[in-house]
Amino acid sequence: MAEREVDRSVSQTVKAQLALRDQILSGALRPGERISELQAVETTGASRTPVRMALVRLEEEGLLEAIPSGGFMVKAFSERDISDSIELRGTLEGLAARFAAERGVSARELEPLKECLAAIDELLRQVPISVDAFSAYVTLNARFHALLTELSRSPPLIRQIDRASALPFASPSGFVMAQSALPEAQQILIIGQEHHRVVIDAIENREGARAEAIMREHARLAVRNLRLALRNRTHLDLLPALALIKTATD
Amino acid sequence: MAEREVDRSVSQTVKAQLALRDQILSGALRPGERISELQAVETTGASRTPVRMALVRLEEEGLLEAIPSGGFMVKAFSERDISDSIELRGTLEGLAARFAAERGVSARELEPLKECLAAIDELLRQVPISVDAFSAYVTLNARFHALLTELSRSPPLIRQIDRASALPFASPSGFVMAQSALPEAQQILIIGQEHHRVVIDAIENREGARAEAIMREHARLAVRNLRLALRNRTHLDLLPALALIKTATD
DNA sequence: CGCACGGCTATTGTATACATAAAGCATACA
DNA sequence: TGTATGCTTTATGTATACAATAGCCGTGCG
């Protein structure tokens, strides 16, 4: 019934896209196997036309792969693919931070970012960090990264960063929930927040190289999280899109 | 009649996509104005279903922009947008070069790149450089960049670079033809080729930082070309997708 | 027993008809 | 005369019917 509230005022294409994305990320659709349009029509409730539109969009999003003979299949990702995707995002965010630093940002524009920083500080003050706090962190962290990206004031760059962040495991907050189960969790958040603080400082002082470097390092922290979460197999289920990850044993 | 040879064995969707892209890049469809699907049906010869598929793909490609109320319009690009897109590509290619250097590349894998380098050397030996040579350079240069990108052996990165290079003015060889009319043309090609030489050397010696830096600088050369070509208004028509560039006077 | 060829089935790609919503225009009122 | 409202027209979004192709299974031959 929660599903039905989007029935009106949202296009069938979007509905199908959301439904199919859920099925892919949850593992209901297995990597490597062809997606049946007819089956998708049944599960999404939309007709074939919007379903096919959704499939094309999901391909561009990176979750699907076109089959030469026609149709699409769910893509599978190696651990290396995922860490590369994260580093890719970090590189782009680094470029955004450098642009912001080099081109200059007014105090007024920096204000929302600083507020976001303060809100995360507030969150991290409580020890130990609750699950709710982790969840709130995810939201604030996503906001921080979005604000930072916009500071570049470069539409092409913003667009590319959005596309690079579309994959759930490449998004800035992708592994935060997964790391919540780790013993190192609190330290990692504190270090990440320090990166946030440094990038703002660098941008304020127009230190482009420093701003870029810290955002790259920030992404490396996410790569470290990924490794930790994959090794600590007790909480593997918190990993986003776990079903898409191809392990060496497969 | 040359058009008819793709009639068979190529999907209507691809046909429509190619036709519409041509119309966009040639300026037949003006930036800012809504694309009429019915009109597109007439000009492409495909029916509305493949036309709409093509429109979605062209949006993802970056040439179109979705209109909130429905449909698509041709995007317009500022000079800043274009230079940022080039720098974006350079940053990604820098990452690819660094990956190649850090992760190591066998002599066997480097061979095609070196052959490409030698072929360009051969081309630049003749002075002054003919128009045919420029055209050959475009092909070889595109090949060099493609080979380099693949050396990263990172599918996510390759994918992103391909997407970043999809915009005609952001592609590695985008401004080569435009610069052919410039007096500085020959020097620019020689400098560019030097960059090619350096990146191979850096990868061979596993100097990641150097490989990355030179590819970034390489892209800055393209940015310089862009500036030169835009200022030297006598050969503006050689610029790719000139119709999409919004000038300050507009 | 294995491989290849042919027919059948199921799925994709395309075309078109329909419904809904947006945009433009005309008219009426302030 | 300008603005607002309602109607008309046209465009987009969706559903469905059709055609062509790819994959699969069974049978026959080597």
Coordinates of C-alpha atoms (C1' of nucleotides) in Angstrom, one line a residue:
Chain A
M1 CA 0.0 0.0 0.0
A2 CA 3.0 2.2 0.5
E3 CA 3.6 1.4 -3.1
R4 CA 0.3 2.8 -4.3
E5 CA 1.0 6.3 -3.1
V6 CA 3.3 6.9 -6.1
D7 CA 0.8 5.5 -8.5
R8 CA -0.5 8.9 -9.5
S9 CA 1.6 11.9 -10.5
V10 CA 4.6 9.7 -11.2
S11 CA 5.3 8.4 -14.7
Q12 CA 5.1 4.7 -15.3
T13 CA 8.7 4.9 -16.6
V14 CA 10.0 6.2 -13.3
K15 CA 7.9 3.7 -11.4
A16 CA 9.3 0.9 -13.5
Q17 CA 12.8 2.2 -13.1
L18 CA 12.5 2.4 -9.3
A19 CA 10.9 -1.1 -9.1
L20 CA 13.5 -2.7 -11.3
R21 CA 16.4 -1.0 -9.5
D22 CA 15.1 -2.4 -6.2
Q23 CA 14.9 -5.8 -7.7
I24 CA 18.4 -5.5 -9.0
L25 CA 20.0 -4.2 -5.8
S26 CA 18.1 -6.7 -3.6
G27 CA 19.3 -9.6 -5.8
A28 CA 15.9 -10.6 -7.0
L29 CA 17.3 -10.3 -10.5
R30 CA 20.6 -12.2 -10.6
P31 CA 23.7 -10.8 -12.3
G32 CA 24.4 -12.3 -15.7
E33 CA 21.0 -13.4 -16.5
R34 CA 18.8 -11.8 -19.1
I35 CA 16.0 -9.6 -17.8
S36 CA 12.7 -10.7 -19.2
E37 CA 10.6 -7.7 -20.3
L38 CA 7.4 -9.7 -19.9
Q39 CA 8.3 -10.6 -16.4
A40 CA 9.3 -7.0 -15.6
V41 CA 5.9 -5.9 -16.9
E42 CA 4.3 -8.3 -14.4
T43 CA 6.4 -7.2 -11.4
T44 CA 6.3 -3.5 -12.1
G45 CA 2.7 -3.1 -13.3
A46 CA 3.8 -0.9 -16.2
S47 CA 3.4 -1.9 -19.8
R48 CA 6.3 -2.8 -22.0
T49 CA 7.0 0.7 -23.4
P50 CA 7.9 2.4 -20.0
V51 CA 9.6 -0.8 -18.9
R52 CA 11.9 -0.6 -21.9
M53 CA 12.6 3.1 -21.2
A54 CA 13.5 2.2 -17.7
L55 CA 15.8 -0.6 -18.9
V56 CA 17.7 1.9 -21.1
R57 CA 18.0 4.3 -18.2
L58 CA 19.3 1.6 -15.9
E59 CA 21.9 0.7 -18.5
E60 CA 23.1 4.2 -18.6
E61 CA 23.1 4.2 -14.8
G62 CA 25.5 1.3 -14.9
L63 CA 23.4 -1.4 -13.3
L64 CA 22.6 -3.2 -16.6
E65 CA 24.6 -4.3 -19.6
A66 CA 23.2 -4.5 -23.1
I67 CA 23.3 -8.0 -24.6
P68 CA 24.5 -7.8 -28.3
S69 CA 21.6 -10.0 -29.5
G70 CA 19.1 -7.8 -27.7
G71 CA 17.8 -7.1 -24.2
F72 CA 19.7 -6.5 -21.0
M73 CA 21.3 -8.3 -18.2
V74 CA 22.3 -7.4 -14.7
K75 CA 25.9 -6.4 -14.4
A76 CA 28.3 -8.0 -11.9
F77 CA 31.1 -6.1 -10.1
S78 CA 34.4 -7.3 -8.8
E79 CA 35.9 -5.8 -5.6
R80 CA 38.3 -4.0 -7.9
D81 CA 35.5 -2.6 -9.9
I82 CA 34.0 -1.2 -6.8
S83 CA 37.1 0.3 -5.3
D84 CA 37.9 1.8 -8.7
S85 CA 34.4 3.4 -8.9
I86 CA 35.0 4.9 -5.4
E87 CA 38.4 6.2 -6.4
L88 CA 36.9 7.6 -9.6
R89 CA 34.3 9.5 -7.6
G90 CA 37.0 10.8 -5.2
T91 CA 39.0 12.0 -8.2
L92 CA 36.0 13.9 -9.5
E93 CA 35.2 15.3 -6.1
G94 CA 38.8 16.4 -5.8
L95 CA 38.5 18.2 -9.1
A96 CA 35.3 19.9 -7.8
A97 CA 37.1 21.0 -4.6
R98 CA 40.0 22.3 -6.6
F99 CA 37.7 24.3 -8.9
A100 CA 36.0 25.7 -5.9
A101 CA 39.3 26.7 -4.3
E102 CA 40.8 28.1 -7.4
R103 CA 37.8 30.0 -8.6
G104 CA 36.9 31.3 -5.2
V105 CA 33.8 30.9 -3.1
S106 CA 32.1 33.6 -1.1
A107 CA 31.5 33.2 2.6
R108 CA 27.8 33.2 1.9
E109 CA 28.2 30.2 -0.4
L110 CA 30.4 28.4 2.1
E111 CA 27.8 28.9 4.9
P112 CA 25.6 25.8 4.2
L113 CA 28.6 23.6 4.0
K114 CA 29.8 24.9 7.4
E115 CA 26.4 24.3 8.9
C116 CA 26.5 20.8 7.6
L117 CA 29.9 20.3 9.1
A118 CA 28.7 21.6 12.5
A119 CA 25.7 19.3 12.4
I120 CA 28.0 16.3 11.9
D121 CA 30.2 17.5 14.7
E122 CA 27.2 17.6 16.9
L123 CA 26.3 14.0 15.9
L124 CA 29.8 12.7 16.6
R125 CA 29.9 14.2 20.1
Q126 CA 27.9 11.4 21.5
V127 CA 29.9 8.3 22.4
P128 CA 29.3 5.6 21.5
I129 CA 27.5 6.5 18.3
S130 CA 24.0 5.1 18.1
V131 CA 22.5 3.4 15.0
D132 CA 20.2 6.4 14.6
A133 CA 23.2 8.6 14.6
F134 CA 24.8 6.5 11.8
S135 CA 21.6 6.9 9.8
A136 CA 21.6 10.7 10.4
Y137 CA 25.2 10.7 9.4
V138 CA 24.4 9.1 6.1
T139 CA 22.0 11.9 5.3
L140 CA 24.3 14.7 6.4
N141 CA 27.3 13.2 4.7
A142 CA 25.4 12.9 1.4
R143 CA 24.3 16.6 1.8
F144 CA 27.9 17.7 2.5
H145 CA 29.2 16.0 -0.7
A146 CA 26.3 17.4 -2.8
L147 CA 27.0 20.9 -1.5
L148 CA 30.7 20.6 -2.1
T149 CA 30.1 19.3 -5.7
E150 CA 27.9 22.3 -6.4
L151 CA 30.6 24.7 -5.1
S152 CA 32.5 23.9 -8.3
R153 CA 29.8 25.7 -10.2
S154 CA 30.6 23.5 -13.2
P155 CA 27.5 21.9 -14.6
P156 CA 29.5 19.3 -16.6
L157 CA 31.4 18.3 -13.6
I158 CA 28.4 18.2 -11.3
R159 CA 26.7 16.0 -13.9
Q160 CA 29.6 13.5 -14.1
I161 CA 29.9 13.3 -10.3
D162 CA 26.2 12.6 -10.0
R163 CA 26.5 9.8 -12.6
A164 CA 29.6 8.4 -10.8
S165 CA 27.7 8.4 -7.5
A166 CA 24.7 6.7 -8.9
L167 CA 26.0 3.3 -8.3
P168 CA 25.1 2.6 -4.7
F169 CA 28.5 1.3 -3.6
A170 CA 30.2 4.3 -5.2
S171 CA 28.0 6.9 -3.6
P172 CA 29.6 9.0 -0.8
S173 CA 27.6 7.3 1.9
G174 CA 27.5 3.9 0.4
F175 CA 29.5 2.1 3.1
V176 CA 28.7 4.1 6.1
M177 CA 25.9 1.8 7.3
A178 CA 28.1 -1.2 6.5
Q179 CA 30.9 0.2 8.7
S180 CA 28.5 0.8 11.6
A181 CA 29.1 -2.8 12.6
L182 CA 32.9 -2.5 12.6
P183 CA 34.8 -1.8 15.8
E184 CA 36.8 0.9 14.0
A185 CA 33.5 2.6 13.1
Q186 CA 33.8 5.7 15.3
Q187 CA 37.4 6.4 14.4
I188 CA 36.6 6.2 10.7
L189 CA 33.8 8.7 11.1
I190 CA 36.0 11.1 13.0
I191 CA 38.7 10.9 10.4
G192 CA 36.2 11.4 7.6
Q193 CA 34.8 14.5 9.4
E194 CA 38.4 15.8 9.7
H195 CA 38.6 15.5 5.9
H196 CA 35.5 17.5 5.6
R197 CA 36.9 20.2 7.9
V198 CA 40.2 20.3 5.9
V199 CA 38.5 20.7 2.5
I200 CA 36.5 23.7 3.7
D201 CA 39.7 25.2 5.1
A202 CA 41.5 24.6 1.9
I203 CA 38.7 26.1 -0.2
E204 CA 38.5 29.2 2.0
N205 CA 42.3 29.7 1.7
R206 CA 42.1 29.0 -2.1
E207 CA 44.5 26.1 -1.7
G208 CA 43.5 24.1 -4.8
A209 CA 46.0 21.3 -4.5
R210 CA 45.2 20.7 -0.9
A211 CA 41.5 20.7 -1.5
E212 CA 41.9 18.2 -4.3
A213 CA 44.3 15.9 -2.4
I214 CA 42.1 15.7 0.7
M215 CA 39.0 14.7 -1.3
R216 CA 41.0 12.0 -2.9
E217 CA 42.2 10.7 0.4
H218 CA 38.6 10.9 1.7
A219 CA 37.6 8.5 -1.0
R220 CA 40.5 6.2 -0.1
L221 CA 38.9 6.0 3.4
A222 CA 35.7 4.6 1.7
V223 CA 37.9 2.1 -0.1
R224 CA 39.3 1.0 3.2
N225 CA 35.8 0.7 4.6
L226 CA 34.9 -1.5 1.7
R227 CA 37.9 -3.8 2.4
L228 CA 37.1 -4.0 6.1
A229 CA 33.4 -4.7 5.5
L230 CA 34.2 -7.4 3.0
R231 CA 36.7 -9.1 5.3
N232 CA 34.5 -8.8 8.4
R233 CA 32.0 -11.3 7.0
T234 CA 29.7 -11.2 10.0
H235 CA 27.9 -8.0 8.8
L236 CA 28.2 -8.5 5.0
D237 CA 24.4 -8.1 4.7
L238 CA 24.8 -4.3 5.4
L239 CA 26.8 -3.9 2.2
P240 CA 24.8 -2.1 -0.5
A241 CA 24.1 -4.2 -3.6
L242 CA 25.8 -7.2 -2.1
A243 CA 24.1 -9.4 -4.7
L244 CA 26.0 -7.6 -7.5
I245 CA 29.4 -8.3 -6.1
K246 CA 31.2 -11.2 -7.7
T247 CA 33.4 -13.0 -5.3
A248 CA 36.5 -14.9 -6.3
T249 CA 34.8 -18.1 -5.4
D250 CA 32.0 -17.6 -7.9
Chain B
M1 CA 21.6 7.1 -51.2
A2 CA 24.5 6.7 -48.9
E3 CA 21.9 6.9 -46.2
R4 CA 20.1 3.8 -47.4
E5 CA 23.0 1.5 -46.9
V6 CA 22.4 1.4 -43.1
D7 CA 18.7 0.8 -43.6
R8 CA 19.0 -2.9 -43.1
S9 CA 20.8 -4.6 -40.2
V10 CA 20.8 -1.5 -38.1
S11 CA 18.0 -0.9 -35.6
Q12 CA 15.7 2.0 -36.1
T13 CA 16.7 3.3 -32.7
V14 CA 20.3 3.6 -33.7
K15 CA 19.3 5.1 -37.0
A16 CA 17.2 7.7 -35.3
Q17 CA 20.0 8.4 -32.8
L18 CA 22.6 9.0 -35.5
A19 CA 20.2 11.2 -37.5
L20 CA 19.2 13.3 -34.6
R21 CA 22.8 13.7 -33.4
D22 CA 23.7 14.9 -36.8
Q23 CA 20.9 17.4 -36.7
I24 CA 21.9 18.6 -33.3
L25 CA 25.6 19.0 -34.1
S26 CA 25.0 20.6 -37.4
G27 CA 22.7 23.1 -35.8
A28 CA 19.6 22.1 -37.7
L29 CA 18.0 21.7 -34.2
R30 CA 18.7 24.9 -32.3
P31 CA 19.7 24.9 -28.6
G32 CA 17.0 25.7 -26.2
E33 CA 14.1 24.8 -28.4
R34 CA 11.9 21.8 -27.7
I35 CA 12.5 18.8 -30.0
S36 CA 9.2 17.8 -31.7
E37 CA 8.9 14.0 -31.7
L38 CA 6.6 14.2 -34.7
Q39 CA 9.1 16.3 -36.6
A40 CA 11.8 13.9 -35.6
V41 CA 9.7 11.0 -36.9
E42 CA 9.5 12.7 -40.3
T43 CA 13.2 13.6 -40.6
T44 CA 14.5 10.2 -39.3
G45 CA 12.0 7.9 -40.9
A46 CA 11.6 5.9 -37.8
S47 CA 8.4 5.7 -35.8
R48 CA 7.9 7.4 -32.4
T49 CA 9.0 4.5 -30.3
P50 CA 12.6 4.3 -31.6
V51 CA 12.7 8.1 -31.8
R52 CA 11.9 8.3 -28.1
M53 CA 14.5 5.7 -27.3
A54 CA 17.0 7.7 -29.2
L55 CA 16.1 10.9 -27.4
V56 CA 16.6 9.2 -24.0
R57 CA 20.0 8.0 -25.1
L58 CA 21.0 11.5 -26.5
E59 CA 20.0 12.9 -23.1
E60 CA 22.3 10.5 -21.3
E61 CA 25.0 11.4 -23.9
G62 CA 24.7 15.0 -22.8
L63 CA 23.4 16.6 -25.9
L64 CA 19.8 16.9 -24.8
E65 CA 18.2 18.1 -21.6
A66 CA 14.9 16.9 -20.3
I67 CA 12.2 19.5 -20.0
P68 CA 10.3 19.1 -16.7
S69 CA 6.9 19.3 -18.4
G70 CA 8.0 16.6 -20.8
G71 CA 10.1 16.2 -23.9
F72 CA 13.6 17.3 -24.6
M73 CA 15.5 20.3 -25.8
V74 CA 19.0 20.7 -27.2
K75 CA 21.5 21.8 -24.6
A76 CA 23.7 24.9 -25.0
F77 CA 27.3 25.0 -23.7
S78 CA 29.3 28.0 -22.6
E79 CA 33.0 28.2 -23.3
R80 CA 33.5 27.4 -19.6
D81 CA 31.4 24.3 -19.9
I82 CA 33.5 23.1 -22.8
S83 CA 36.9 23.8 -21.1
D84 CA 35.6 22.1 -17.9
S85 CA 34.5 19.1 -20.0
I86 CA 38.0 18.9 -21.5
E87 CA 39.7 19.2 -18.1
L88 CA 37.3 16.6 -16.8
R89 CA 38.4 14.2 -19.5
G90 CA 42.0 15.0 -18.8
T91 CA 41.6 14.3 -15.2
L92 CA 40.0 10.9 -15.9
E93 CA 42.7 10.1 -18.5
G94 CA 45.3 11.0 -15.8
L95 CA 43.7 8.6 -13.5
A96 CA 43.8 5.9 -16.1
A97 CA 47.5 6.6 -16.8
R98 CA 48.3 6.5 -13.1
F99 CA 46.4 3.2 -12.7
A100 CA 48.4 1.8 -15.6
A101 CA 51.7 3.0 -14.1
E102 CA 51.0 1.8 -10.6
R103 CA 49.5 -1.5 -11.5
G104 CA 52.1 -2.3 -14.1
V105 CA 51.9 -2.9 -17.8
S106 CA 53.8 -5.6 -19.7
A107 CA 56.0 -4.7 -22.6
R108 CA 53.6 -6.7 -24.8
E109 CA 50.6 -4.5 -23.7
L110 CA 52.6 -1.3 -24.3
E111 CA 53.5 -2.3 -27.8
P112 CA 50.4 -1.1 -29.7
L113 CA 50.8 2.3 -27.9
K114 CA 54.4 2.6 -29.0
E115 CA 53.4 1.7 -32.5
C116 CA 50.8 4.4 -32.5
L117 CA 53.4 6.9 -31.1
A118 CA 55.8 5.9 -33.9
A119 CA 53.1 6.4 -36.5
I120 CA 52.4 9.9 -35.3
D121 CA 56.1 10.6 -35.3
E122 CA 56.2 9.6 -38.9
L123 CA 53.3 11.9 -39.6
L124 CA 54.9 14.9 -38.0
R125 CA 58.1 14.4 -39.9
Q126 CA 56.8 16.2 -42.9
V127 CA 56.8 19.9 -42.8
P128 CA 54.6 21.7 -43.3
I129 CA 51.9 19.4 -42.2
S130 CA 49.2 18.7 -44.9
V131 CA 45.5 18.7 -44.3
D132 CA 45.5 15.0 -45.0
A133 CA 48.1 14.6 -42.3
F134 CA 45.9 16.5 -39.8
S135 CA 43.1 14.1 -40.7
A136 CA 45.4 11.1 -40.2
Y137 CA 46.5 12.6 -36.9
V138 CA 42.9 12.8 -35.7
T139 CA 42.5 9.0 -36.2
L140 CA 45.9 8.1 -34.7
N141 CA 45.4 10.4 -31.7
A142 CA 42.0 9.0 -31.0
R143 CA 43.5 5.5 -31.2
F144 CA 46.3 6.5 -28.8
H145 CA 43.9 7.8 -26.2
A146 CA 41.7 4.8 -26.5
L147 CA 44.7 2.4 -26.0
L148 CA 45.9 4.4 -23.1
T149 CA 42.5 4.3 -21.4
E150 CA 42.4 0.6 -21.8
L151 CA 45.8 0.2 -20.2
S152 CA 44.1 1.1 -16.9
R153 CA 42.3 -2.2 -17.1
S154 CA 39.5 -0.7 -15.1
P155 CA 36.1 -1.2 -16.7
P156 CA 34.4 1.5 -14.6
L157 CA 37.0 4.0 -15.5
I158 CA 37.0 3.1 -19.2
R159 CA 33.3 3.5 -19.2
Q160 CA 33.4 6.9 -17.6
I161 CA 36.1 8.2 -20.0
D162 CA 34.1 7.0 -22.9
R163 CA 31.1 8.9 -21.6
A164 CA 33.2 12.0 -21.0
S165 CA 34.6 11.8 -24.5
A166 CA 31.2 11.4 -26.1
L167 CA 30.7 15.1 -26.3
P168 CA 32.4 16.1 -29.6
F169 CA 34.2 19.1 -28.2
A170 CA 35.4 17.0 -25.2
S171 CA 36.8 14.2 -27.2
P172 CA 40.6 13.9 -27.4
S173 CA 40.7 14.9 -31.1
G174 CA 37.9 17.4 -30.9
F175 CA 39.9 20.5 -31.7
V176 CA 42.6 19.1 -33.9
M177 CA 40.9 20.0 -37.1
A178 CA 40.0 23.4 -35.8
Q179 CA 43.6 24.1 -34.9
S180 CA 44.8 23.0 -38.3
A181 CA 44.0 26.6 -39.5
L182 CA 46.1 28.2 -36.7
P183 CA 49.6 29.4 -37.3
E184 CA 50.7 27.6 -34.0
A185 CA 49.3 24.3 -35.4
Q186 CA 52.5 22.5 -36.0
Q187 CA 54.0 23.4 -32.6
I188 CA 50.9 22.3 -30.8
L189 CA 51.0 18.9 -32.4
I190 CA 54.7 18.5 -31.6
I191 CA 54.0 19.4 -28.0
G192 CA 51.1 17.0 -27.8
Q193 CA 53.2 14.2 -29.2
E194 CA 55.8 15.0 -26.6
H195 CA 53.1 14.4 -23.9
H196 CA 52.3 11.1 -25.5
R197 CA 56.0 10.1 -25.3
V198 CA 56.3 11.2 -21.7
V199 CA 53.2 9.3 -20.6
I200 CA 54.5 6.1 -22.1
D201 CA 57.8 6.6 -20.4
A202 CA 56.2 7.3 -17.1
I203 CA 54.0 4.2 -17.3
E204 CA 57.0 2.1 -18.3
N205 CA 58.9 3.3 -15.2
R206 CA 55.9 3.0 -13.0
E207 CA 55.9 6.7 -12.2
G208 CA 52.2 7.1 -11.4
A209 CA 52.2 10.8 -10.4
R210 CA 54.2 11.8 -13.5
A211 CA 51.9 9.8 -15.8
E212 CA 48.8 11.4 -14.2
A213 CA 50.3 14.9 -14.4
I214 CA 51.2 14.8 -18.0
M215 CA 47.8 13.6 -19.1
R216 CA 46.2 16.5 -17.2
E217 CA 48.6 18.9 -18.9
H218 CA 47.8 17.3 -22.2
A219 CA 44.2 18.2 -21.7
R220 CA 45.2 21.8 -20.9
L221 CA 46.7 21.9 -24.3
A222 CA 43.3 21.1 -25.8
V223 CA 41.8 23.9 -23.6
R224 CA 44.4 26.3 -25.1
N225 CA 43.4 25.1 -28.6
L226 CA 39.8 25.9 -27.8
R227 CA 40.7 29.4 -26.7
L228 CA 42.8 30.0 -29.7
A229 CA 40.2 28.7 -32.1
L230 CA 37.5 30.7 -30.6
R231 CA 39.6 33.9 -30.7
N232 CA 40.8 33.3 -34.3
R233 CA 37.3 33.8 -35.7
T234 CA 38.4 33.2 -39.3
H235 CA 38.1 29.4 -39.0
L236 CA 35.4 29.2 -36.5
D237 CA 33.5 26.8 -38.8
L238 CA 36.0 24.1 -38.1
L239 CA 34.9 23.9 -34.5
P240 CA 32.9 20.8 -33.7
A241 CA 29.3 21.5 -32.6
L242 CA 29.8 25.2 -33.1
A243 CA 26.0 25.6 -33.0
L244 CA 25.8 24.4 -29.4
I245 CA 28.2 27.0 -28.1
K246 CA 26.5 30.0 -26.5
T247 CA 28.6 33.1 -27.0
A248 CA 28.5 36.1 -24.6
T249 CA 26.7 38.1 -27.2
D250 CA 23.7 35.7 -27.4
Chain C
dC1 C1' 27.1 -41.6 -29.6
dG2 C1' 27.9 -36.8 -31.2
dC3 C1' 27.1 -33.1 -34.1
dA4 C1' 24.3 -30.5 -37.3
dC5 C1' 20.3 -29.0 -39.4
dG6 C1' 15.5 -27.5 -39.3
dG7 C1' 11.3 -26.2 -37.3
dC8 C1' 9.0 -24.1 -33.3
dT9 C1' 8.5 -21.1 -29.6
dA10 C1' 9.4 -17.1 -27.1
dT11 C1' 11.3 -12.7 -26.8
dT12 C1' 12.7 -8.4 -28.6
dG13 C1' 12.1 -4.3 -31.7
dT14 C1' 8.8 -1.5 -34.1
dA15 C1' 4.5 0.8 -35.3
dT16 C1' 0.3 2.8 -34.1
dA17 C1' -3.8 4.0 -31.6
dC18 C1' -5.4 6.2 -27.4
dA19 C1' -5.5 9.1 -23.2
dT20 C1' -4.0 12.7 -20.6
dA21 C1' -1.8 16.9 -19.8
dA22 C1' 0.4 21.1 -21.3
dA23 C1' 0.6 25.1 -24.2
dG24 C1' -1.4 28.6 -26.9
dC25 C1' -5.1 31.5 -28.2
dA26 C1' -9.2 33.9 -27.9
dT27 C1' -12.5 36.2 -25.3
dA28 C1' -14.4 38.5 -21.5
dC29 C1' -13.9 41.2 -17.5
dA30 C1' -11.6 44.6 -14.7
Chain D
dT1 C1' -5.6 48.0 -22.5
dG2 C1' -3.9 44.4 -19.7
dT3 C1' -4.8 40.3 -17.3
dA4 C1' -7.1 36.2 -16.2
dT5 C1' -9.8 32.3 -17.4
dG6 C1' -11.5 28.7 -20.2
dC7 C1' -11.3 26.2 -24.4
dT8 C1' -9.1 24.1 -28.2
dT9 C1' -5.4 22.0 -30.2
dT10 C1' -1.4 19.6 -30.1
dA11 C1' 2.2 17.1 -27.9
dT12 C1' 3.8 13.7 -24.9
dG13 C1' 3.3 9.3 -22.2
dT14 C1' 1.3 4.7 -22.3
dA15 C1' -0.6 0.5 -23.9
dT16 C1' -1.0 -3.0 -27.2
dA17 C1' -0.8 -5.4 -31.6
dC18 C1' 2.4 -7.1 -35.1
dA19 C1' 6.7 -8.7 -37.3
dA20 C1' 11.1 -10.4 -37.3
dT21 C1' 14.8 -12.6 -35.1
dA22 C1' 17.3 -15.3 -31.8
dG23 C1' 17.4 -19.2 -29.0
dC24 C1' 16.0 -24.0 -28.0
dC25 C1' 14.6 -28.5 -28.7
dG26 C1' 14.0 -32.5 -31.3
dT27 C1' 15.2 -35.4 -34.9
dG28 C1' 18.1 -37.2 -38.3
dC29 C1' 22.5 -38.3 -40.2
dG30 C1' 27.4 -39.2 -39.9

